[in-house]
Every structure is written in C-alpha cells, then in structure tokens.
C-alpha cells in the first residue's frame, strides 16, 4: 500500500447566507441583548424562527483518501464546492467539522501572482511571491534563472510590474508557482490564464512537475481536456458531496452523463414566461416522428419547438445551442437566421423545425439547449443556465466511402466535395 | 487504518486551540517578514517628492507647530528644556505609538486579498509591520540625538548619563502597547469598518490628551489621576526623565502602564488569532 498524502474524515464547511451581522454595532448590540432576553431577533424576516436556518453546507460531510503521487482532478459544476474543498485543504478557510490529515508540505495555488505589487520590479515580486508561497530566499536565488527563462521576461525583470503587459504579468506569476518545490500541489484554475500557447506550455510544465517528482496533485479546472491530460484519478462533487471517485476518464464520463441525465427530465411548464408557453421541445426525423437514437450520421435530425405565443415582441428570437460532450458549444441557431418576411411567429400555437444537417456533426453525444431572448435586450431562456436540454447521440453512417467508417478526430465530420482531374476551373481546389 | 493511529505532518481541525503561538513556524518564514518590510518601505515612498525625508519632515513640522501653539500662544512650560528639543522628544515617542497602532489596525484590511488566497503564518504580517515602523523610529531618534547635541553646543547643560541606555526599553514598552491596541482594533474593524475612519480622528485627539507637547507637571493635580489612567503618560514621562533628567511619574503609574501594555499585547494576539481563522468568511 502506498502512503497516504491527504486523508479527510467527515469534513464539512458551513456558510451562513446573507448578512452575518448588520454591520452596525448598535444594531448588533441591540439584537444580542434581545436574544439574551429571549425576544425575537429584529433583523429576522417575518416568519423566520431563527438565524441558523439561513445557511448551507458548501462541503457536506465528505471523506476521502489521496495516496502519495496521485494526481487527482476535482470536477463539478460552479458552486459544487470544488474551490471550497481546496481552500479547506490549504488552510485558507476553516473547517466547520471533521478533520484532515496531511503528510508532506503543501504548495497551494488558488491563484497565481498572489501578493504581486505593481510598484515593485519583477525580481522583487518573485522574491515576495515565492516567500508567501513558502520558499526560502536561497531556493528562490537558485531558481531565479529558471523562472526568468520560463516566463520569457528576460531583460524586463528589473522593471516594475505595473509596466508589464497582462500576458507578461501572468507568465511571471505562473513561473514562480511552477518552480515551487512541494510534496503536494493544489491548483485551482491556474491554467485559465494567458493565451492558448502559454496555457499549453503551462500544462506541459505542470505535467512535468507532477510526473517527474512523483508529487501529489489536486487540480480543479473547468477545462476537461486539461484535467484529463494532467490527472489520472478524479473526484466528482455536487452540492458539497462526493458523487463519484474513480479514474479520471470514468469521472469525466460519469459527470457528463450526470449533467445531461438531470437535464433531460424536463418539466416544460417550468419554462413558462410572459412571452410564450413551451408546449413541446424534442428531436424528430424527416417524417416528424420521434427520433430513434443513436442516429446515423447520414440521417437528418430536426429540433422541434412547439410554442404558444402569448405576446409578440419585434426583437423576440428563439432557437437552440448545441454542445459536445466536453461542454464546448458547437454553434447557436435561431429561427430568425433563415430570415424571410413570411416566417414570422404568430400569436397562439407555432411549430418550429430547425434542421440539423446530415454529414455535419461528428460521432458523439451532443446536448441541445433551448435558447430564447429579446435580441440584445434580455434572456428569456439562457442556454448556459437553466434551459431545457435534449440529447443527441450520433453513431455510424459517417460516409458511403469504405475508407471512412470509423470516427475521426474533429468537431465536425462533413463529407465534402473533391474533384480529380476536372478540366472545369470552377471546381478546381483553391478557387 | 484509523485516522488517529496514523502519523500526520499537519492535522486540520475545526476547533483551533484557543491560544497557540507557533514560534518555530514563524521563524521559518523570516525571509517573508523581511520581504514584507522591504515591500512596505519601497511602496510607501515610491513616486513621492520627498521620499523617506517624510520620516523627518513629519515630526519636525509638528514640533514647530507645537512650538507656536503650546509655547508661544499657550505659554506652557517645558521644564527648562529647550522647547524644540522637548517637543521633538514627545513627537518621536508619539509617532512611534500612533503610526504603529494605525498600521497594526489595518493588517486585515490591507492584506485581506492575500489572506484569502494563500496560507502562511498570519502573525508574520504584524511582525513585519513592527519592523517597518522601527525604521522610522531609528531615523527619528538619530535626528533627535543630533538635535540634542546641537542644543548642548548652544549651551543647554543636558542630562547625559548611563541611564540613557534604558531608552530602548521605553521604545519596546510603547511598541508593545501600540501593537496590542492595534491588533485589538484590527479584529473589530473587520466587522465594523467605520471604526477605521474614527481611529485616525481619535488618535489625533488623544495626542492632545497625552502629555506629548507639555509635561505632566503642567496638569492640575485634580486631573492627574485621569492622565495616569492613560498608559502612554508613564512612558512619555519616563522617556523625558531619561533624556532630560526631569519629569515626575510615580512608580505605581509605571507599573500600571507596563502591565497594561502586556495585557494589550496578549489580548491583541488573541483577537488576531481568533480573527485570522474566521475573517476570510466575514469580509
């Protein structure tokens, strides 16, 4: 058995909602006095019994063990408790209950560049930031060249960082963090900075650090690719509870399944609003019948939206947004895209059909979210928040060619036109 | 395996010990303390006209103001000490007290961002603040010594004796008092922020309520009891006694002030300790 690096036992973190106190001493003192006298708290809303009920468990009684050398990705939606968990382990926030045991020293990067001061030079900031993260002066001296090289700051290192571009700033900040020596590394979205090429380099550096030195890594990111590349096991959190702990691939798959499963159970009346009543939202085939899934890529699919329009607004648009299983948006489409005068929505019942072309998307699982808004005015149904969702599973039927029967990489899998030795210049490639 | 049977380098638990002072851990972070001091020094006077000259300008200008108000207009005695030297002595100690108190009271608000992101022994920050203020004290004290020397050249007999070696003890005494009070206030200001604004005002008022620009002997006997309740009074009088040989303060008042100082410091560290754990959730 390998040694345990981190062990959490029934840990919990409770946050009180709203105001902790009124922020004014007089009111607080008065309430405290009333409380002592057994009277009702004046700041409570009518009907509330006591203050204690307004709170929630950001981390709700979870236990886990992480072995030394494990690289663990923590996944979950916003507000699932990922960052809180990292804060608890790195001792920035206090536990409400349970206990955590840690072997080895921790470097926690809840953010890069903490403590950077704009007035100080790059070099001074490296010393300060390094020291805040727990490095000794001698260590920093030893690593200074490496830090400067990685950040590509070079001769600007002795310039105050307020004169840096934001890219330089972030590179320098990351370079310090990446050169930390520690047994356990905790990183929260630190890769979500810098441009794409830097992110790639940063990910490479993180990988090198964790594999080379066998250190334990706890990593939070919304970029599933980054998590997949860096970690080999995962923890899925939801509402402060662990709903899954497995290999990273299993976790990501499970998490995505969990997300879509929850969303396909729809209560359409939930989406009623002042503009329309949603009567139906589904996928159908060319004949208007319910789609048989998985769908072959040679077949067309239609998104069918049935509405009862209650109020006509000239800026009203409705359509859908489609995402792949990594949560990346493939495209948005609105009924108004295919604009014609006669295609106006009328009051009362409307049936909209949006075509998803065949030979267009790649094999895989897709989520289709309803999207409706007053153009540039307000969301009615925001596809990125609480929108009804359909699942589309495409498998097989990629092409008629014997050379293309298996899935290729790529977001799309279109069957495109080619010409071979065609004398007609209009079809020549490049024109 | 059971949690408690295993050996852990660190155990994180909800209930922190009521009072724990991890000196060893703080020592490991002495580089950080040094860098904090350096940072504060560097940024205070970047892009200013006079730079560190402010260290000297502030007490010098206030001393001159005192000379006009307390000496020329109010006509208060300085017990035979050249007035400017007398006021400067008061200012050295008062600046130490007020600036240190003010800086310590801001440790949370100034550093809330870092505190919310990285864990390091929080006590390093107030310690760094103390060393930062020490710089100012040293510069001002050297200027005071120079002024003292000039006054002797001009005919002031002076009161140079071996007792002057006790002066650093007075500085420690005042620092303990200021740090303690500052830390207590820092804890309260995380909840009630207007207190930070009130503090600057209260401090400037209390300068007039402490015998900074006048000796205690000028205070009527009936008022003295109230003056001696102010723990700073004893320190100021002792300091002038060591420097100029006159000034009167009872041993009781000294003992009271010293005890107060240590009580403040203890309470301050306790408040700080309680707050460093919870304030991230409060702010």
XYZ file of C-alpha atoms in Angstrom:
714
model
C 0.000 0.000 0.000
C 1.213 3.436 -0.846
C 1.458 6.125 1.778
C -1.462 8.416 2.263
C -0.821 12.047 1.419
C -4.184 13.524 2.368
C -6.975 11.988 4.327
C -10.233 13.761 5.032
C -12.700 12.414 7.526
C -16.299 13.624 7.502
C -15.307 17.155 6.725
C -17.861 19.892 6.348
C -17.903 23.597 5.740
C -20.938 25.628 6.657
C -21.553 29.064 5.232
C -24.145 31.364 6.603
C -26.119 33.097 3.937
C -26.808 36.761 3.785
C -25.510 39.082 6.409
C -23.613 37.687 9.313
C -24.324 40.766 11.316
C -25.942 44.024 10.440
C -22.517 45.632 10.126
C -23.537 48.205 12.653
C -22.508 47.867 16.217
C -25.653 49.451 17.630
C -27.994 47.010 15.893
C -25.804 44.046 16.749
C -25.679 45.011 20.382
C -29.421 45.502 20.499
C -30.058 42.146 18.900
C -27.648 40.434 21.193
C -29.459 41.949 24.155
C -32.854 40.952 22.807
C -31.547 37.471 22.203
C -30.402 37.250 25.807
C -33.788 38.471 26.973
C -35.437 35.791 24.891
C -37.079 38.144 22.459
C -37.268 37.765 18.729
C -34.395 38.999 16.611
C -35.485 42.205 14.918
C -33.443 41.695 11.785
C -35.196 38.431 11.018
C -37.777 38.398 8.303
C -41.326 37.790 9.416
C -41.918 34.093 9.849
C -38.291 33.155 10.308
C -37.708 31.360 13.560
C -34.025 31.866 13.956
C -30.967 32.889 12.078
C -29.422 29.434 11.944
C -31.561 28.223 9.111
C -30.139 30.644 6.595
C -27.041 28.780 5.590
C -25.789 25.869 3.605
C -23.118 23.243 3.672
C -20.628 24.114 0.933
C -18.872 20.870 1.788
C -21.215 18.340 3.277
C -19.699 15.538 5.290
C -17.232 14.068 2.839
C -14.376 11.651 3.377
C -11.624 10.611 1.039
C -8.057 9.467 0.881
C -5.428 10.538 -1.577
C -2.299 8.478 -1.928
C 1.124 9.905 -2.434
C 1.853 10.551 -6.099
C -1.818 10.578 -7.027
C -2.907 13.237 -9.453
C -6.492 13.988 -8.704
C -8.802 16.152 -10.753
C -11.777 17.602 -8.924
C -14.749 18.183 -11.171
C -18.169 19.615 -10.630
C -20.383 22.489 -11.563
C -19.871 26.024 -10.332
C -20.777 26.091 -6.684
C -20.342 22.366 -6.218
C -17.723 23.030 -3.566
C -14.528 22.419 -5.516
C -12.791 25.628 -4.572
C -14.037 25.432 -1.013
C -12.526 21.986 -0.712
C -9.165 23.243 -1.921
C -9.380 26.194 0.440
C -10.012 23.875 3.356
C -7.046 21.679 2.497
C -4.776 24.661 2.032
C -5.952 26.147 5.351
C -7.205 29.390 3.925
C -10.718 28.663 5.130
C -11.546 26.905 8.372
C -13.334 23.619 8.723
C -16.724 23.518 10.368
C -16.422 19.844 11.212
C -14.326 16.758 10.600
C -10.596 16.638 10.231
C -7.951 16.470 7.560
C -4.571 14.860 7.939
C -1.752 15.811 5.621
C 1.669 14.302 5.107
C 4.215 16.459 3.371
C 4.272 20.160 2.712
C 1.654 21.825 0.591
C 2.006 24.442 -2.075
C -1.373 25.836 -2.861
C -2.041 27.881 -5.944
C -5.539 29.145 -5.512
C -4.361 31.856 -7.804
C -1.105 32.859 -9.431
C 0.685 36.053 -8.525
C -0.777 36.490 -5.060
C 0.898 39.402 -3.368
C 2.359 40.877 -6.521
C 2.707 44.574 -6.049
C 2.578 46.781 -9.140
C 5.173 49.223 -7.854
C 7.837 46.595 -7.349
C 10.045 45.131 -10.025
C 9.598 41.683 -11.455
C 12.543 40.387 -9.471
C 11.321 41.825 -6.176
C 7.900 40.362 -6.795
C 9.375 36.957 -7.489
C 11.069 37.041 -4.091
C 7.941 38.230 -2.328
C 5.556 35.887 -4.082
C 7.941 32.984 -3.581
C 8.227 33.751 0.107
C 4.460 33.983 0.502
C 4.194 30.571 -1.106
C 6.737 29.286 1.382
C 10.033 29.345 -0.478
C 13.264 30.283 1.191
C 15.390 33.074 -0.185
C 18.180 30.682 -1.101
C 15.763 28.482 -3.036
C 14.483 31.435 -4.985
C 18.022 32.580 -5.780
C 18.754 29.142 -7.084
C 15.677 29.120 -9.297
C 15.701 32.703 -10.459
C 17.259 31.931 -13.845
C 14.781 29.159 -14.493
C 11.887 31.409 -13.536
C 13.056 34.201 -15.806
C 13.606 31.794 -18.668
C 10.216 30.160 -18.333
C 8.380 33.456 -18.093
C 10.295 34.910 -21.078
C 10.508 38.196 -19.226
C 14.301 38.422 -19.719
C 15.593 41.980 -19.501
C 12.314 43.352 -18.145
C 12.768 41.523 -14.863
C 14.010 44.710 -13.182
C 11.093 46.839 -14.388
C 8.130 47.485 -12.079
C 5.400 45.034 -12.939
C 2.884 47.812 -13.420
C 4.572 48.401 -16.770
C 4.138 44.769 -17.814
C 1.551 43.629 -20.279
C -1.040 41.393 -18.692
C 0.497 38.437 -20.504
C 3.942 39.086 -19.045
C 2.456 39.510 -15.610
C 0.670 36.202 -15.745
C 3.665 34.376 -17.203
C 5.924 35.611 -14.447
C 3.372 34.759 -11.795
C 2.923 31.281 -13.141
C 6.667 30.746 -13.469
C 7.134 31.356 -9.746
C 4.361 28.962 -8.875
C 5.600 26.316 -11.272
C 9.013 26.306 -9.648
C 7.741 25.605 -6.165
C 9.117 22.534 -4.518
C 6.490 20.775 -2.527
C 5.179 17.304 -1.889
C 1.600 18.288 -2.563
C 0.459 20.781 -5.165
C -3.004 22.270 -5.048
C -4.067 24.227 -8.098
C -7.353 25.961 -8.773
C -7.977 27.093 -12.341
C -4.447 28.424 -12.545
C -4.241 27.375 -16.143
C -7.171 29.548 -17.070
C -4.792 32.402 -17.678
C -2.686 33.583 -20.546
C -3.113 32.830 -24.210
C -3.573 29.403 -25.730
C 0.096 28.756 -26.401
C 1.019 29.705 -22.865
C -1.710 27.511 -21.463
C -0.289 24.630 -23.395
C 3.192 25.295 -22.072
C 1.871 25.711 -18.556
C 0.043 22.420 -18.776
C 3.213 20.771 -20.023
C 5.128 22.220 -17.108
C 2.536 21.016 -14.626
C 2.696 17.581 -16.162
C 6.466 17.501 -15.985
C 6.405 18.623 -12.365
C 3.925 16.051 -11.252
C 5.267 13.063 -13.132
C 8.951 13.805 -12.698
C 8.975 14.291 -8.988
C 6.134 11.999 -8.048
C 4.298 14.674 -6.204
C 0.667 14.611 -5.290
C -1.508 16.975 -7.277
C -5.019 18.236 -6.611
C -6.327 20.081 -9.593
C -9.517 21.993 -10.309
C -10.385 23.203 -13.770
C -13.404 23.567 -15.945
C -11.355 22.593 -18.956
C -11.936 18.890 -19.109
C -9.059 18.454 -21.553
C -6.635 19.951 -19.082
C -7.942 17.776 -16.281
C -7.751 14.723 -18.483
C -4.204 15.496 -19.539
C -2.932 16.144 -16.044
C -4.762 13.803 -13.728
C -5.266 10.090 -13.578
C -7.939 9.895 -10.955
C -10.877 12.094 -10.189
C -13.447 13.187 -7.665
C -16.838 14.469 -8.779
C -18.542 16.888 -6.417
C -22.103 18.015 -6.384
C -23.734 20.206 -3.760
C -20.783 19.624 -1.485
C -20.952 15.848 -1.678
C -18.751 13.369 -3.491
C -20.890 11.611 -6.049
C -18.071 9.707 -7.682
C -14.450 8.818 -7.102
C -12.760 6.835 -9.822
C -10.259 7.074 -12.657
C -10.346 10.424 -14.392
C -11.906 9.081 -17.595
C -14.673 7.376 -15.664
C -15.258 10.505 -13.632
C -15.495 12.827 -16.603
C -17.812 10.454 -18.406
C -19.899 9.995 -15.290
C -20.040 13.687 -14.608
C -21.211 14.474 -18.106
C -23.776 11.726 -18.035
C -24.976 13.011 -14.715
C -25.289 16.518 -16.099
C -27.318 15.544 -19.136
C -29.399 12.931 -17.330
C -30.580 15.534 -14.942
C -31.429 17.967 -17.668
C -33.378 15.643 -19.949
C -36.029 15.197 -17.307
C -37.955 18.292 -18.194
C -40.957 19.961 -16.807
C -41.899 22.229 -19.659
C -44.259 24.321 -17.593
C -41.191 25.384 -15.635
C -40.206 27.494 -18.642
C -43.423 29.455 -18.909
C -42.866 33.170 -19.219
C -44.686 36.284 -20.288
C -43.848 35.747 -23.954
C -44.612 32.106 -24.575
C -45.699 28.838 -23.117
C -43.473 25.907 -24.136
C -45.665 23.110 -25.372
C -43.027 20.837 -26.802
C -39.280 20.574 -27.280
C -37.945 17.469 -28.960
C -35.966 15.835 -31.737
C -37.778 14.384 -34.704
C -36.859 12.825 -38.028
C -37.849 13.896 -41.544
C -41.298 12.415 -41.132
C -41.968 14.263 -37.936
C -41.670 11.075 -35.873
C -39.665 10.892 -32.655
C -36.028 10.361 -33.438
C -34.548 6.901 -32.956
C -31.221 7.166 -31.210
C -28.377 6.659 -31.807
C -28.832 8.437 -35.066
C -26.748 7.542 -38.099
C -24.831 10.481 -39.442
C -26.371 10.028 -42.871
C -29.754 10.991 -41.428
C -31.066 14.457 -40.815
C -32.498 15.440 -37.471
C -34.874 18.266 -36.648
C -35.219 20.218 -33.465
C -38.942 20.692 -32.946
C -40.109 23.566 -30.795
C -43.802 23.980 -30.112
C -44.900 27.258 -28.616
C -47.979 29.057 -27.563
C -47.065 32.704 -28.164
C -48.661 34.962 -25.609
C -47.003 38.193 -26.543
C -45.343 39.204 -29.795
C -42.200 41.272 -29.494
C -40.287 42.533 -32.533
C -36.927 41.511 -31.010
C -38.004 38.036 -29.990
C -35.676 35.246 -31.149
C -35.798 31.564 -30.357
C -33.534 28.696 -31.275
C -31.060 26.357 -29.710
C -27.443 25.977 -28.754
C -25.645 22.689 -29.257
C -22.699 21.454 -27.193
C -20.474 18.425 -27.459
C -19.745 16.142 -24.552
C -16.830 18.326 -23.422
C -19.323 21.140 -22.941
C -17.937 23.116 -25.861
C -20.530 24.998 -27.854
C -20.588 23.858 -31.490
C -22.965 26.534 -32.695
C -26.098 28.536 -31.963
C -29.002 28.631 -34.332
C -32.101 30.842 -34.302
C -35.291 30.719 -36.296
C -34.564 34.270 -37.433
C -31.240 33.196 -39.037
C -33.131 31.898 -42.041
C -34.868 35.226 -42.408
C -37.936 35.678 -44.565
C -40.829 38.087 -44.177
C -43.444 35.353 -44.193
C -41.678 33.335 -41.493
C -42.994 35.488 -38.661
C -44.207 33.925 -35.455
C -47.893 34.485 -34.876
C -49.872 34.715 -31.678
C -51.077 31.346 -30.405
C -49.650 27.974 -31.424
C -46.456 27.821 -33.541
C -44.379 24.823 -34.545
C -40.752 25.478 -35.410
C -38.474 22.918 -37.019
C -34.720 23.502 -37.085
C -32.709 21.242 -39.331
C -29.501 19.639 -38.147
C -27.892 18.595 -41.442
C -26.662 15.090 -42.052
C -22.929 14.508 -42.536
C -22.214 17.513 -40.427
C -21.551 16.703 -36.774
C -19.050 14.062 -35.774
C -19.935 10.881 -33.943
C -20.602 11.522 -30.316
C -23.063 12.756 -27.750
C -24.496 16.224 -28.018
C -26.646 18.352 -25.782
C -29.114 20.749 -27.328
C -30.318 23.611 -25.186
C -33.309 25.796 -25.883
C -32.389 29.444 -26.242
C -34.763 32.367 -26.340
C -34.211 36.056 -25.883
C -35.186 39.539 -26.818
C -32.294 40.275 -29.093
C -29.698 42.354 -27.193
C -32.295 43.173 -24.555
C -32.697 40.229 -22.218
C -32.564 36.478 -21.913
C -35.821 34.630 -21.680
C -34.270 31.171 -21.614
C -30.494 31.235 -21.322
C -28.933 28.096 -22.846
C -25.993 28.364 -20.475
C -28.101 28.467 -17.391
C -31.354 26.775 -16.705
C -32.544 25.700 -20.124
C -34.353 22.553 -21.264
C -31.949 20.112 -22.836
C -32.174 17.393 -25.456
C -29.646 14.690 -26.066
C -28.497 13.685 -29.497
C -26.357 10.626 -29.972
C -24.785 10.203 -33.384
C -23.175 6.933 -34.281
C -22.235 5.323 -37.577
C -23.247 6.322 -41.070
C -20.224 8.548 -41.409
C -19.886 8.221 -45.179
C -20.510 5.896 -48.078
C -16.789 5.511 -48.556
C -15.081 2.276 -47.483
C -12.151 4.454 -46.385
C -14.194 6.241 -43.757
C -16.171 4.066 -41.453
C -14.596 4.816 -38.109
C -14.720 8.014 -36.122
C -12.033 10.562 -36.938
C -10.993 13.304 -34.600
C -12.535 16.703 -35.043
C -15.687 18.509 -34.085
C -17.329 18.096 -37.476
C -17.377 15.172 -39.867
C -18.597 16.633 -43.128
C -18.469 14.734 -46.372
C -17.070 17.369 -48.690
C -16.757 17.636 -52.431
C -13.498 16.811 -54.205
C -12.596 16.953 -57.834
C -9.988 14.823 -59.556
C -8.516 15.920 -62.870
C -11.540 18.012 -63.632
C -10.912 20.452 -66.504
C -13.611 22.826 -65.279
C -11.706 25.569 -63.389
C -14.695 26.483 -61.225
C -14.391 23.280 -59.258
C -10.622 23.381 -59.023
C -9.373 23.402 -55.459
C -8.310 26.807 -54.313
C -10.809 28.757 -56.378
C -6.422 2.350 9.359
C -7.796 4.727 11.895
C -7.249 8.423 11.489
C -5.685 8.899 14.876
C -3.387 5.883 14.557
C -1.599 7.453 11.646
C 1.164 9.951 11.782
C 0.419 13.280 10.112
C 2.620 16.257 9.424
C -0.373 18.534 9.662
C -3.811 17.969 11.073
C -6.506 20.468 10.231
C -9.400 20.604 12.643
C -12.317 22.953 13.092
C -11.604 23.975 16.644
C -8.251 25.605 16.709
C -6.512 25.786 20.006
C -7.612 28.774 21.967
C -4.133 30.116 22.016
C -1.266 28.727 20.050
C 1.859 30.557 19.120
C 3.993 28.636 16.706
C 7.299 30.440 17.047
C 9.178 27.808 15.086
C 6.891 28.179 12.104
C 7.201 31.952 12.208
C 10.987 31.658 12.271
C 10.820 29.568 9.119
C 9.129 32.478 7.448
C 11.642 35.122 8.491
C 12.516 35.732 4.852
C 8.902 36.625 4.280
C 8.918 39.058 7.203
C 11.997 40.699 5.759
C 10.404 40.951 2.329
C 7.195 42.414 3.729
C 9.231 45.099 5.487
C 11.089 45.806 2.288
C 7.889 45.957 0.307
C 6.221 48.369 2.695
C 9.285 50.614 2.710
C 9.585 50.555 -1.047
C 5.977 51.270 -1.861
C 5.327 53.925 0.746
C 7.702 56.374 -0.833
C 7.656 55.421 -4.489
C 6.605 58.320 -6.684
C 6.730 60.899 -3.897
C 8.708 64.122 -3.903
C 10.425 63.894 -0.558
C 10.565 60.109 -0.238
C 11.956 58.896 3.073
C 12.521 62.531 4.042
C 8.915 62.376 5.219
C 10.207 60.360 8.148
C 11.916 63.535 9.293
C 9.530 66.141 7.949
C 6.517 64.918 9.869
C 7.831 65.156 13.430
C 9.862 68.269 12.581
C 6.821 70.160 11.309
C 4.637 69.022 14.188
C 7.336 70.093 16.642
C 7.406 73.546 15.090
C 3.605 73.729 15.296
C 3.826 72.776 18.968
C 6.394 75.487 19.480
C 3.971 78.068 18.125
C 0.822 76.788 19.813
C 1.910 75.395 23.158
C 4.900 77.612 23.832
C 4.215 80.977 22.208
C 0.421 81.114 22.449
C -0.454 78.897 25.418
C 2.807 79.553 27.243
C 3.161 76.075 28.749
C 6.479 75.255 30.390
C 8.964 72.752 29.088
C 10.717 72.291 32.426
C 13.832 74.144 31.371
C 14.457 72.007 28.321
C 14.922 73.844 25.010
C 11.309 73.800 23.708
C 12.044 72.379 20.269
C 14.028 69.515 21.821
C 11.239 68.864 24.306
C 8.609 68.712 21.589
C 10.747 66.599 19.371
C 11.231 64.051 22.136
C 7.473 63.887 22.573
C 6.966 63.544 18.848
C 9.450 60.663 18.488
C 7.525 58.609 21.000
C 4.106 59.737 19.828
C 4.870 58.977 16.186
C 6.049 55.521 17.152
C 2.848 54.909 19.099
C 0.342 56.342 16.660
C 1.841 55.032 13.425
C 2.392 51.583 14.817
C -1.133 51.436 16.190
C -2.599 52.634 12.915
C -0.603 50.209 10.777
C -1.368 47.249 13.022
C -5.051 48.068 12.988
C -5.016 47.725 9.211
C -3.342 44.316 8.908
C -6.554 42.583 7.892
C -7.987 45.172 5.573
C -4.653 45.742 3.820
C -3.972 42.057 3.357
C -7.396 40.521 3.006
C -6.721 39.552 -0.561
C -3.536 37.626 0.187
C -5.077 36.101 3.290
C -7.914 34.752 1.213
C -5.617 33.039 -1.228
C -2.541 31.677 0.483
C -1.832 30.201 3.840
C 1.221 31.345 5.731
C 1.611 32.158 9.424
C -0.520 35.283 9.634
C 1.434 36.682 12.549
C 4.283 37.415 10.138
C 2.340 40.439 8.896
C 2.016 42.348 12.197
C 5.611 41.430 12.965
C 6.709 42.871 9.635
C 4.667 45.998 10.325
C 6.506 46.400 13.623
C 9.917 46.148 11.978
C 8.815 48.563 9.284
C 7.904 51.147 11.889
C 11.182 50.501 13.657
C 12.976 52.047 10.686
C 11.115 55.267 11.121
C 11.882 55.261 14.829
C 15.595 54.783 14.284
C 15.802 57.628 11.786
C 13.802 59.951 14.009
C 15.733 59.020 17.086
C 19.035 59.729 15.345
C 17.688 63.140 14.368
C 16.648 63.696 17.960
C 20.164 62.789 19.121
C 21.578 65.261 16.626
C 19.243 67.973 17.851
C 20.227 67.161 21.433
C 23.871 67.562 20.509
C 23.215 70.895 18.814
C 21.388 72.146 21.904
C 24.338 71.205 24.095
C 26.658 73.116 21.805
C 24.333 76.085 22.196
C 24.625 75.969 25.984
C 21.914 73.576 27.183
C 23.554 71.628 30.023
C 21.881 68.345 29.037
C 21.490 65.339 31.258
C 23.683 62.713 29.728
C 24.007 59.671 31.945
C 24.255 55.910 31.795
C 20.516 55.780 32.398
C 20.095 56.697 28.753
C 20.902 53.096 27.917
C 17.396 52.326 29.146
C 15.825 54.315 26.330
C 15.394 51.279 24.030
C 13.374 49.646 26.802
C 10.943 52.565 26.616
C 10.595 52.022 22.890
C 9.848 48.353 23.430
C 7.317 49.298 26.089
C 5.490 51.740 23.808
C 5.674 49.335 20.874
C 4.076 46.541 22.886
C 1.301 48.890 23.860
C 0.721 50.128 20.327
C 0.885 46.669 18.742
C -1.515 45.245 21.275
C -4.048 48.026 20.875
C -3.655 47.980 17.109
C -4.303 44.245 16.904
C -7.357 44.512 19.128
C -8.721 47.227 16.872
C -7.812 45.253 13.746
C -10.098 42.497 14.932
C -13.003 44.846 15.483
C -12.570 46.720 12.198
C -13.075 43.543 10.172
C -16.674 43.706 11.355
C -17.240 47.409 11.763
C -15.314 49.295 9.151
C -16.213 52.816 10.170
C -14.068 52.277 13.216
C -11.020 52.531 10.954
C -12.109 56.029 9.960
C -12.881 57.022 13.513
C -9.485 55.778 14.610
C -7.483 58.422 12.751
C -9.638 61.067 14.321
C -9.460 59.572 17.801
C -5.694 59.303 17.532
C -5.244 62.960 16.700
C -7.475 63.834 19.640
C -5.600 61.622 22.032
C -2.351 63.341 21.160
C -3.682 66.391 22.971
C -4.912 64.260 25.852
C -1.480 62.738 26.397
C 1.400 64.767 27.741
C 3.180 64.849 24.386
C 3.652 68.575 23.954
C 3.535 69.542 27.602
C 4.909 67.960 30.767
C 2.668 66.204 33.253
C 3.695 68.815 35.823
C 1.613 71.378 33.907
C -1.502 69.313 34.513
C -3.555 70.333 37.546
C -3.390 67.882 40.415
C -7.064 67.009 40.177
C -6.720 65.974 36.535
C -3.626 63.868 37.088
C -5.476 60.740 38.051
C -7.131 60.722 34.659
C -3.822 61.327 32.954
C -2.238 58.439 34.759
C -5.024 56.176 33.597
C -3.628 56.740 30.110
C -0.887 54.125 29.853
C 1.064 56.291 27.437
C 1.582 59.003 30.032
C 4.033 56.980 32.084
C 6.076 56.056 29.030
C 6.291 59.657 27.860
C 7.319 60.926 31.269
C 9.880 58.169 31.729
C 11.359 58.884 28.333
C 11.776 62.571 29.148
C 13.145 61.723 32.570
C 15.854 59.599 30.948
C 16.612 62.249 28.327
C 16.370 65.456 30.309
C 16.537 64.348 33.915
C 13.211 65.911 34.916
C 9.616 64.896 34.783
C 7.674 63.251 37.517
C 5.896 59.984 37.481
C 5.093 57.595 40.295
C 6.399 54.008 40.232
C 2.789 52.910 40.563
C 1.871 54.605 37.311
C 4.820 52.944 35.597
C 3.853 49.511 36.861
C 0.263 50.113 35.809
C 1.319 51.137 32.317
C 3.675 48.184 31.859
C 1.007 45.736 32.997
C -1.483 47.414 30.657
C 0.921 47.056 27.761
C 1.345 43.341 28.234
C -2.375 42.824 28.728
C -2.994 44.703 25.477
C -0.450 42.622 23.630
C -1.857 39.367 24.920
C -5.403 40.416 24.110
C -4.273 41.686 20.725
C -2.615 38.409 19.778
C -5.703 36.531 20.954
C -8.034 38.704 18.930
C -5.745 38.393 15.940
C -5.593 34.652 16.315
C -9.347 34.357 16.539
C -9.808 36.591 13.535
C -7.204 35.114 11.229
C -9.271 31.946 11.174
C -12.662 33.397 10.584
C -12.275 36.706 8.846
C -11.986 35.224 5.364
C -15.636 34.262 5.731
C -16.625 37.625 7.186
C -15.131 40.045 4.683
